[in-house]
Amino acid sequence: MTETLAELAQRYGVNEEQAAALDFRENTALRAGAGSGKTRVLTKRFVRILLEDPQADLADIVAITFTRKAAAEMRDRVRREIGDVLRRSENTDCIGDGHAAHPNGETHPKVDNMALTPALRQRLTRIRLGMTDARIDTIHGFLGNLLRAYFEHIGLDPSFDILEASDAAVRIQRHIDAAIRSVCVDDRFDVPLRAFLAAYGADALDTSLPEAVMKLYEETRTSGRTPAELRQMHAVCEVDPPAIPIDPTQATPATPPPSASDPIEALETLALEILVRMEASYEAAKQRENVLDFSDLETCALRLLADPVTCRRVRASFRYLMMDEFQDVNPLQMRLVKRLALEDDGTLAPGRLFIVGDAKQSIYGFRGADSGVFETACGLIARNLSIIHISQLSLIHISQ
C-alpha cells in the first residue's frame, strides 16, 4: 500500500511539512528559514537513504555543510540515529522483509520500532562503525579529498596542505602591500600614481587602495577570471572591469590632479597592476610551500572536472549530493555543483540533488557568496522535478 505523508512523518519523527522533503527519489530544493528544522530534515533524509535504499552505502552519499563543526554534528546525529534503530529493533519481531509487525496487521519499516533482517542489521552495524569515513564535510574538505584522489590528473603534489581562510587572508594582504611598494617605485606608473595621490591622499595607499585590491582579487577568484585577464580587458576592450571601491570620504580630490591622468582611471590602472603583481608573487609562494587556499581548491577541481571522462568517473563515485546553506555558495562553486550533479545531457538523475538554503540568510560577500546562485539552483531543480518550501511555521509543496 502507498504510504501517506502522515505515516512517513510518524516513522521518522518529523512533522508532515518536514516529511515531504524526505523523498530521496526526488531532486529537492528547500527554502528553509531559521528554526524550521532543516538540519533535522537533512539528517533524516540521509538516514532514510541508508535504511530504505538497499543498494546505498556511506560512500554513495556526499553531504556538504558550511562549517566543519556542522559536519561533525551531522555525522554524530546520523551515527546516533542508526544506533537508535539498531537498539529499538532488538525486541521487535521480524516478519522476514525488514518491516515491523503492527497489531492492526499493517507493516511499515518504522524507525521508532524497526524490525531488521540479519543482513540489514549487519549492514547498519557496519555503517555505524564506519561513520568516521562518511563523506560529510565542508565543500573545501570534500574538494581537498577529491584532488588528492585525482592529483595526477592535474599535476598536483598530493601532500599539499590547505590554508585556512584567515591564514590566506594574512598572506594575501602581505603580498598586496609588497605589490603596492613595488608599483610606487616603478617609474612607468609615475603619472597615475601622482594623480591618485593628488585625488585621494597618501593615506589611501595604506587604506582604500589595498582594500580595493583585496576586493578585486576576491571577485576574480570567485568569478574564475585571472588578474591578467582583467587587466587585458581594461587595456584593450570596451568591457569595464569590476567596480573598484574607494572610500567615499576620499572621493573628492584634495588638489587638482595632473591633467595627464584622470583620478578614477589612475585608481583602476594602479589597482589592476598591483593585483597582477600580488597574484604572481602569492601564487609563487604557494607553489614553493605546496599549499592551496580555498579558491585554489575550487579552480583546481574545475580543471579536474573539465575532462569529461574524469568527470563521469567522479560522478559515478556517489549517487546522492546533499548541500546545506546553499545561499552562501559562490558562482564558481555553483559551476562545480553542476558538474558533480548533472549528467552529460544536462539532466538530473532522480534524487541526485538535495539543497537547503534561504536567500534571506545569505551572508553575501563572504568568500564571494551570491544569493542569486540559490535561485538558479532552484530553477534547475524545478525543471527536473519539484521545489519544496519550508518556512519557520510550515512547508508548502509546489508542483511543477
Short mmCIF file of C-alpha atoms in Angstrom, two decimals:
data_model
loop_
_atom_site.label_atom_id
_atom_site.label_comp_id
_atom_site.label_asym_id
_atom_site.label_seq_id
_atom_site.Cartn_x
_atom_site.Cartn_y
_atom_site.Cartn_z
CA MET A 1 0.00 0.00 0.00
CA THR A 2 1.08 3.58 -0.60
CA GLU A 3 2.37 5.30 2.49
CA THR A 4 0.77 8.60 3.44
CA LEU A 5 2.74 11.67 4.40
CA ALA A 6 1.40 11.37 7.95
CA GLU A 7 2.68 7.80 8.20
CA LEU A 8 6.09 8.80 6.88
CA ALA A 9 6.23 11.67 9.36
CA GLN A 10 5.39 9.30 12.21
CA ARG A 11 8.02 6.78 11.16
CA TYR A 12 10.81 9.34 11.10
CA GLY A 13 9.74 11.52 14.00
CA VAL A 14 9.15 14.68 11.96
CA ASN A 15 6.12 16.78 11.10
CA GLU A 16 4.34 16.37 7.78
CA GLU A 17 5.90 19.50 6.31
CA GLN A 18 9.38 18.15 7.00
CA ALA A 19 8.43 14.65 5.87
CA ALA A 20 7.65 15.98 2.39
CA ALA A 21 11.38 16.62 1.98
CA LEU A 22 12.39 13.05 2.82
CA ASP A 23 11.57 11.55 -0.57
CA PHE A 24 15.08 10.70 -1.73
CA ARG A 25 13.78 9.68 -5.15
CA GLU A 26 13.16 13.33 -5.99
CA ASN A 27 15.58 16.20 -6.52
CA THR A 28 14.60 18.78 -3.94
CA ALA A 29 15.37 22.37 -3.00
CA LEU A 30 14.34 23.53 0.46
CA ARG A 31 13.77 27.19 1.16
CA ALA A 32 14.27 26.78 4.89
CA GLY A 33 14.06 29.66 7.31
CA ALA A 34 15.65 29.88 10.74
CA GLY A 35 14.09 27.46 13.22
CA SER A 36 12.42 25.36 10.52
CA GLY A 37 14.24 22.17 11.46
CA LYS A 38 16.27 21.99 8.24
CA THR A 39 19.23 20.31 9.96
CA ARG A 40 16.87 17.64 11.24
CA VAL A 41 15.47 17.16 7.74
CA LEU A 42 18.96 16.87 6.27
CA THR A 43 19.90 14.20 8.81
CA LYS A 44 16.63 12.27 8.45
CA ARG A 45 16.92 12.22 4.66
CA PHE A 46 20.47 10.88 4.98
CA VAL A 47 19.27 8.18 7.38
CA ARG A 48 16.29 7.27 5.24
CA ILE A 49 18.56 6.66 2.24
CA LEU A 50 20.64 4.25 4.31
CA LEU A 51 17.57 2.47 5.68
CA GLU A 52 15.42 2.24 2.59
CA ASP A 53 17.80 2.15 -0.36
CA PRO A 54 19.26 -1.37 -0.12
CA GLN A 55 21.99 -0.50 -2.61
CA ALA A 56 23.19 2.62 -0.77
CA ASP A 57 26.36 2.68 1.26
CA LEU A 58 28.08 5.53 3.08
CA ALA A 59 30.27 6.28 0.07
CA ASP A 60 27.17 6.83 -2.07
CA ILE A 61 26.11 9.93 -0.13
CA VAL A 62 28.01 13.22 -0.21
CA ALA A 63 26.73 15.76 2.32
CA ILE A 64 28.18 19.27 2.25
CA THR A 65 27.87 21.59 5.25
CA PHE A 66 29.09 25.16 5.66
CA THR A 67 31.45 24.54 8.60
CA ARG A 68 33.49 21.64 9.94
CA LYS A 69 31.58 21.91 13.20
CA ALA A 70 28.29 21.41 11.37
CA ALA A 71 29.77 18.43 9.51
CA ALA A 72 30.90 16.80 12.77
CA GLU A 73 27.49 17.40 14.35
CA MET A 74 25.67 15.87 11.38
CA ARG A 75 27.97 12.85 11.42
CA ASP A 76 27.20 12.36 15.13
CA ARG A 77 23.46 12.73 14.54
CA VAL A 78 23.46 10.10 11.80
CA ARG A 79 25.51 7.76 13.98
CA ARG A 80 23.04 8.19 16.85
CA GLU A 81 20.04 7.68 14.55
CA ILE A 82 21.46 4.43 13.20
CA GLY A 83 22.35 3.31 16.72
CA ASP A 84 18.80 4.03 17.90
CA VAL A 85 17.35 1.98 15.04
CA LEU A 86 19.58 -0.96 15.96
CA ARG A 87 18.67 -0.78 19.66
CA ARG A 88 14.93 -0.36 19.11
CA SER A 89 14.82 -3.33 16.76
CA GLU A 90 16.33 -5.79 19.20
CA ASN A 91 12.99 -6.88 20.70
CA THR A 92 10.86 -6.40 17.58
CA ASP A 93 9.55 -9.43 15.77
CA CYS A 94 10.82 -9.63 12.23
CA ILE A 95 8.40 -10.79 9.57
CA GLY A 96 11.16 -11.56 7.08
CA ASP A 97 11.22 -8.49 4.89
CA GLY A 98 12.72 -5.91 7.20
CA HIS A 99 9.32 -4.48 8.22
CA ALA A 100 7.85 -4.28 11.67
CA ALA A 101 4.65 -6.14 12.51
CA HIS A 102 1.86 -3.95 13.90
CA PRO A 103 -1.23 -5.01 15.85
CA ASN A 104 -3.53 -3.85 13.06
CA GLY A 105 -1.77 -6.12 10.60
CA GLU A 106 -0.12 -3.32 8.62
CA THR A 107 3.61 -3.40 8.06
CA HIS A 108 5.90 -0.41 7.91
CA PRO A 109 9.67 -0.12 8.32
CA LYS A 110 9.02 2.01 11.41
CA VAL A 111 12.18 3.79 12.53
CA ASP A 112 10.98 4.08 16.13
CA ASN A 113 10.44 0.33 16.36
CA MET A 114 12.01 -1.23 13.30
CA ALA A 115 12.46 -4.94 12.77
CA LEU A 116 15.62 -5.72 10.87
CA THR A 117 16.64 -8.70 8.85
CA PRO A 118 20.02 -10.12 9.85
CA ALA A 119 21.50 -8.77 6.61
CA LEU A 120 20.17 -5.26 7.22
CA ARG A 121 21.29 -5.33 10.86
CA GLN A 122 24.78 -6.34 9.76
CA ARG A 123 24.82 -3.60 7.12
CA LEU A 124 23.66 -0.89 9.53
CA THR A 125 26.15 -2.02 12.17
CA ARG A 126 28.94 -1.73 9.61
CA ILE A 127 27.69 1.72 8.58
CA ARG A 128 27.51 2.93 12.17
CA LEU A 129 31.05 1.77 12.89
CA GLY A 130 32.28 3.42 9.70
CA MET A 131 30.69 6.84 10.22
CA THR A 132 34.11 8.41 10.65
CA ASP A 133 34.64 7.82 6.95
CA ALA A 134 31.25 9.22 5.92
CA ARG A 135 31.51 11.81 3.15
CA ILE A 136 30.08 14.58 5.33
CA ASP A 137 32.32 17.62 5.05
CA THR A 138 32.61 21.26 4.04
CA ILE A 139 32.83 21.92 0.33
CA HIS A 140 36.55 22.62 0.66
CA GLY A 141 37.13 19.49 2.71
CA PHE A 142 35.35 17.49 0.02
CA LEU A 143 37.34 19.16 -2.77
CA GLY A 144 40.61 18.59 -0.93
CA ASN A 145 39.91 14.85 -0.74
CA LEU A 146 38.83 14.83 -4.38
CA LEU A 147 42.04 16.49 -5.55
CA ARG A 148 44.20 14.14 -3.51
CA ALA A 149 42.40 11.18 -5.08
CA TYR A 150 42.96 12.51 -8.63
CA PHE A 151 46.14 14.53 -8.11
CA GLU A 152 47.95 13.03 -11.09
CA HIS A 153 45.29 14.30 -13.50
CA ILE A 154 46.19 17.95 -12.90
CA GLY A 155 49.80 17.69 -11.79
CA LEU A 156 49.36 18.27 -8.06
CA ASP A 157 51.60 17.06 -5.27
CA PRO A 158 49.11 15.07 -3.14
CA SER A 159 50.89 16.08 0.06
CA PHE A 160 49.66 19.67 -0.27
CA ASP A 161 48.39 21.49 2.80
CA ILE A 162 45.24 23.61 2.81
CA LEU A 163 45.43 27.18 4.07
CA GLU A 164 42.72 28.27 6.45
CA ALA A 165 40.80 31.33 5.25
CA SER A 166 42.28 33.56 7.97
CA ASP A 167 45.84 32.45 7.17
CA ALA A 168 45.30 33.00 3.46
CA ALA A 169 43.89 36.50 4.09
CA VAL A 170 47.00 37.48 6.06
CA ARG A 171 49.28 36.17 3.32
CA ILE A 172 47.30 37.91 0.58
CA GLN A 173 47.45 41.22 2.45
CA ARG A 174 51.20 40.85 2.81
CA HIS A 175 51.60 40.33 -0.94
CA ILE A 176 49.28 43.26 -1.69
CA ASP A 177 51.42 45.54 0.49
CA ALA A 178 54.58 44.35 -1.27
CA ALA A 179 52.98 44.90 -4.68
CA ILE A 180 51.94 48.44 -3.74
CA ARG A 181 55.52 49.25 -2.72
CA SER A 182 56.76 47.76 -5.98
CA VAL A 183 54.43 49.88 -8.10
CA CYS A 184 55.21 53.03 -6.15
CA VAL A 185 58.90 52.85 -7.14
CA ASP A 186 58.21 51.88 -10.75
CA ASP A 187 58.75 54.92 -12.96
CA ARG A 188 56.31 53.59 -15.54
CA PHE A 189 53.47 54.31 -13.12
CA ASP A 190 54.63 57.76 -12.03
CA VAL A 191 51.78 59.64 -13.78
CA PRO A 192 48.85 57.55 -12.46
CA LEU A 193 50.48 57.43 -9.01
CA ARG A 194 50.71 61.22 -8.86
CA ALA A 195 47.11 61.53 -9.97
CA PHE A 196 45.99 59.02 -7.37
CA LEU A 197 47.87 60.73 -4.54
CA ALA A 198 46.55 64.14 -5.54
CA ALA A 199 43.00 62.84 -5.65
CA TYR A 200 42.85 60.63 -2.57
CA GLY A 201 45.86 61.49 -0.41
CA ALA A 202 48.83 59.46 0.77
CA ASP A 203 46.80 57.68 3.46
CA ALA A 204 44.84 55.89 0.73
CA LEU A 205 47.97 53.86 -0.06
CA ASP A 206 47.50 52.11 3.29
CA THR A 207 43.70 52.05 3.42
CA SER A 208 41.43 52.36 0.42
CA LEU A 209 43.87 51.10 -2.22
CA PRO A 210 44.76 47.77 -0.53
CA GLU A 211 41.09 47.28 0.37
CA ALA A 212 40.13 47.83 -3.27
CA VAL A 213 42.76 45.37 -4.48
CA MET A 214 41.64 42.75 -1.93
CA LYS A 215 38.02 43.06 -3.04
CA LEU A 216 39.03 42.88 -6.69
CA TYR A 217 41.14 39.78 -6.02
CA GLU A 218 38.24 38.05 -4.27
CA GLU A 219 35.99 38.83 -7.23
CA THR A 220 38.47 37.33 -9.68
CA ARG A 221 38.76 34.12 -7.68
CA THR A 222 35.02 33.57 -7.35
CA SER A 223 34.30 34.51 -10.97
CA GLY A 224 37.05 32.36 -12.48
CA ARG A 225 38.83 35.29 -14.17
CA THR A 226 42.53 35.89 -13.68
CA PRO A 227 44.00 39.29 -12.78
CA ALA A 228 45.88 39.29 -16.09
CA GLU A 229 42.58 38.82 -17.94
CA LEU A 230 41.05 41.75 -16.10
CA ARG A 231 43.99 43.98 -16.94
CA GLN A 232 43.79 42.99 -20.60
CA MET A 233 40.06 43.73 -20.65
CA HIS A 234 40.74 47.15 -19.14
CA ALA A 235 43.52 47.93 -21.60
CA VAL A 236 42.20 46.75 -24.95
CA CYS A 237 38.46 46.12 -24.62
CA GLU A 238 35.40 48.23 -24.20
CA VAL A 239 34.31 45.97 -21.36
CA ASP A 240 34.67 47.59 -17.95
CA PRO A 241 36.42 45.66 -15.19
CA PRO A 242 34.60 45.11 -11.91
CA ALA A 243 33.98 48.32 -9.99
CA ILE A 244 36.93 49.25 -7.77
CA PRO A 245 35.68 50.57 -4.43
CA ILE A 246 37.13 53.65 -2.79
CA ASP A 247 36.30 55.32 0.49
CA PRO A 248 33.56 57.87 -0.31
CA THR A 249 35.11 60.33 2.13
CA GLN A 250 38.21 60.37 -0.06
CA ALA A 251 36.38 60.60 -3.36
CA THR A 252 36.88 64.37 -3.74
CA PRO A 253 40.40 65.29 -4.96
CA ALA A 254 42.42 67.18 -2.37
CA THR A 255 44.14 69.12 -5.15
CA PRO A 256 43.53 69.21 -8.90
CA PRO A 257 45.09 66.05 -10.37
CA PRO A 258 47.63 66.25 -13.19
CA SER A 259 45.79 66.72 -16.47
CA ALA A 260 47.65 63.74 -17.91
CA SER A 261 45.59 61.28 -15.85
CA ASP A 262 42.03 61.09 -14.57
CA PRO A 263 41.94 60.06 -10.88
CA ILE A 264 39.45 57.24 -11.45
CA GLU A 265 41.48 55.99 -14.40
CA ALA A 266 44.60 56.24 -12.25
CA LEU A 267 42.95 54.19 -9.50
CA GLU A 268 41.92 51.47 -11.95
CA THR A 269 45.36 51.37 -13.57
CA LEU A 270 47.18 51.09 -10.24
CA ALA A 271 44.77 48.59 -8.72
CA LEU A 272 44.92 46.25 -11.71
CA GLU A 273 48.72 46.39 -11.86
CA ILE A 274 49.00 45.76 -8.13
CA LEU A 275 46.53 42.89 -8.48
CA VAL A 276 48.59 41.21 -11.20
CA ARG A 277 51.84 41.58 -9.23
CA MET A 278 50.43 40.37 -5.92
CA GLU A 279 48.75 37.39 -7.58
CA ALA A 280 52.01 36.36 -9.25
CA SER A 281 54.01 36.56 -6.02
CA TYR A 282 51.29 34.89 -3.95
CA GLU A 283 50.97 32.01 -6.42
CA ALA A 284 54.76 31.54 -6.48
CA ALA A 285 54.89 31.44 -2.68
CA LYS A 286 52.12 28.83 -2.50
CA GLN A 287 53.88 26.65 -5.06
CA ARG A 288 57.14 26.81 -3.09
CA GLU A 289 55.35 25.76 0.09
CA ASN A 290 52.99 23.28 -1.63
CA VAL A 291 49.88 24.86 -0.13
CA LEU A 292 46.46 25.61 -1.62
CA ASP A 293 43.89 28.10 -0.42
CA PHE A 294 40.15 27.62 -0.68
CA SER A 295 39.97 29.34 -4.06
CA ASP A 296 42.71 27.06 -5.39
CA LEU A 297 40.67 24.02 -4.36
CA GLU A 298 37.73 25.31 -6.39
CA THR A 299 39.70 26.25 -9.50
CA CYS A 300 41.75 23.03 -9.45
CA ALA A 301 38.57 20.96 -9.06
CA LEU A 302 37.05 22.75 -12.04
CA ARG A 303 40.14 21.92 -14.08
CA LEU A 304 39.88 18.30 -12.98
CA LEU A 305 36.19 18.03 -13.83
CA ALA A 306 36.63 19.76 -17.18
CA ASP A 307 37.77 16.40 -18.53
CA PRO A 308 34.57 14.51 -19.44
CA VAL A 309 35.98 11.07 -18.65
CA THR A 310 37.23 12.12 -15.23
CA CYS A 311 34.02 13.99 -14.51
CA ARG A 312 31.93 10.91 -15.24
CA ARG A 313 34.17 8.81 -13.03
CA VAL A 314 33.80 11.26 -10.13
CA ARG A 315 30.02 11.47 -10.61
CA ALA A 316 29.80 7.68 -10.60
CA SER A 317 31.55 7.52 -7.21
CA PHE A 318 28.39 8.69 -5.41
CA ARG A 319 24.64 8.75 -6.05
CA TYR A 320 23.33 11.45 -3.71
CA LEU A 321 24.59 15.02 -3.28
CA MET A 322 23.19 16.97 -0.32
CA MET A 323 24.18 20.58 0.39
CA ASP A 324 23.26 22.77 3.34
CA GLU A 325 23.40 26.62 3.44
CA PHE A 326 23.23 26.79 -0.34
CA GLN A 327 22.53 30.52 -0.23
CA ASP A 328 26.20 31.00 0.64
CA VAL A 329 27.52 29.22 -2.46
CA ASN A 330 29.53 31.38 -4.85
CA PRO A 331 29.30 31.26 -8.68
CA LEU A 332 32.45 29.15 -9.02
CA GLN A 333 31.10 26.60 -6.55
CA MET A 334 27.82 26.53 -8.47
CA ARG A 335 29.76 25.50 -11.58
CA LEU A 336 31.26 22.67 -9.54
CA VAL A 337 27.83 21.57 -8.31
CA LYS A 338 26.57 21.39 -11.88
CA ARG A 339 29.48 19.22 -12.96
CA LEU A 340 29.06 16.94 -9.98
CA ALA A 341 25.28 16.65 -10.23
CA LEU A 342 24.26 16.91 -13.89
CA GLU A 343 24.51 14.16 -16.44
CA ASP A 344 26.23 14.83 -19.77
CA ASP A 345 22.90 15.86 -21.29
CA GLY A 346 22.26 18.40 -18.53
CA THR A 347 19.61 16.40 -16.67
CA LEU A 348 19.48 15.34 -13.04
CA ALA A 349 19.13 11.68 -12.15
CA PRO A 350 16.18 11.08 -9.79
CA GLY A 351 17.06 12.05 -6.23
CA ARG A 352 20.59 13.10 -7.17
CA LEU A 353 20.49 16.61 -5.67
CA PHE A 354 19.12 17.94 -2.39
CA ILE A 355 19.87 21.54 -1.41
CA VAL A 356 18.86 23.67 1.55
CA GLY A 357 19.04 27.43 1.63
CA ASP A 358 17.37 30.71 2.47
CA ALA A 359 18.22 33.84 0.48
CA LYS A 360 17.19 35.94 3.49
CA GLN A 361 20.07 34.42 5.47
CA SER A 362 22.68 34.93 2.77
CA ILE A 363 25.91 36.45 4.07
CA TYR A 364 26.58 37.94 0.65
CA GLY A 365 30.21 38.75 0.10
CA PHE A 366 31.67 36.05 2.32
CA ARG A 367 34.03 34.12 0.08
CA GLY A 368 32.08 35.53 -2.87
CA ALA A 369 28.72 34.05 -1.83
CA ASP A 370 25.88 35.08 -4.10
CA SER A 371 22.26 34.52 -3.07
CA GLY A 372 21.28 34.55 -6.76
CA VAL A 373 23.06 31.23 -7.16
CA PHE A 374 20.48 29.58 -4.89
CA GLU A 375 17.68 30.86 -7.09
CA THR A 376 19.49 29.48 -10.14
CA ALA A 377 19.78 26.08 -8.45
CA CYS A 378 16.08 26.14 -7.54
CA GLY A 379 15.26 26.78 -11.18
CA LEU A 380 17.48 23.89 -12.22
CA ILE A 381 15.67 21.51 -9.88
CA ALA A 382 12.25 22.88 -10.85
CA ARG A 383 12.94 21.92 -14.46
CA ASN A 384 13.54 18.36 -13.31
CA LEU A 385 11.03 17.78 -10.56
CA SER A 386 9.77 19.98 -7.74
CA ILE A 387 10.65 22.54 -5.13
CA ILE A 388 9.66 22.28 -1.51
CA HIS A 389 9.39 25.40 0.64
CA ILE A 390 9.85 25.34 4.40
CA SER A 391 9.14 28.45 6.41
CA GLN A 392 9.52 28.77 10.14
CA LEU A 393 5.93 27.63 10.54
CA SER A 394 5.10 25.40 7.63
CA LEU A 395 6.23 23.69 4.48
CA ILE A 396 4.46 24.02 1.14
CA HIS A 397 5.00 21.62 -1.71
CA ILE A 398 4.80 23.33 -5.11
CA SER A 399 4.08 21.07 -8.06
CA GLN A 400 5.96 21.97 -11.22
#
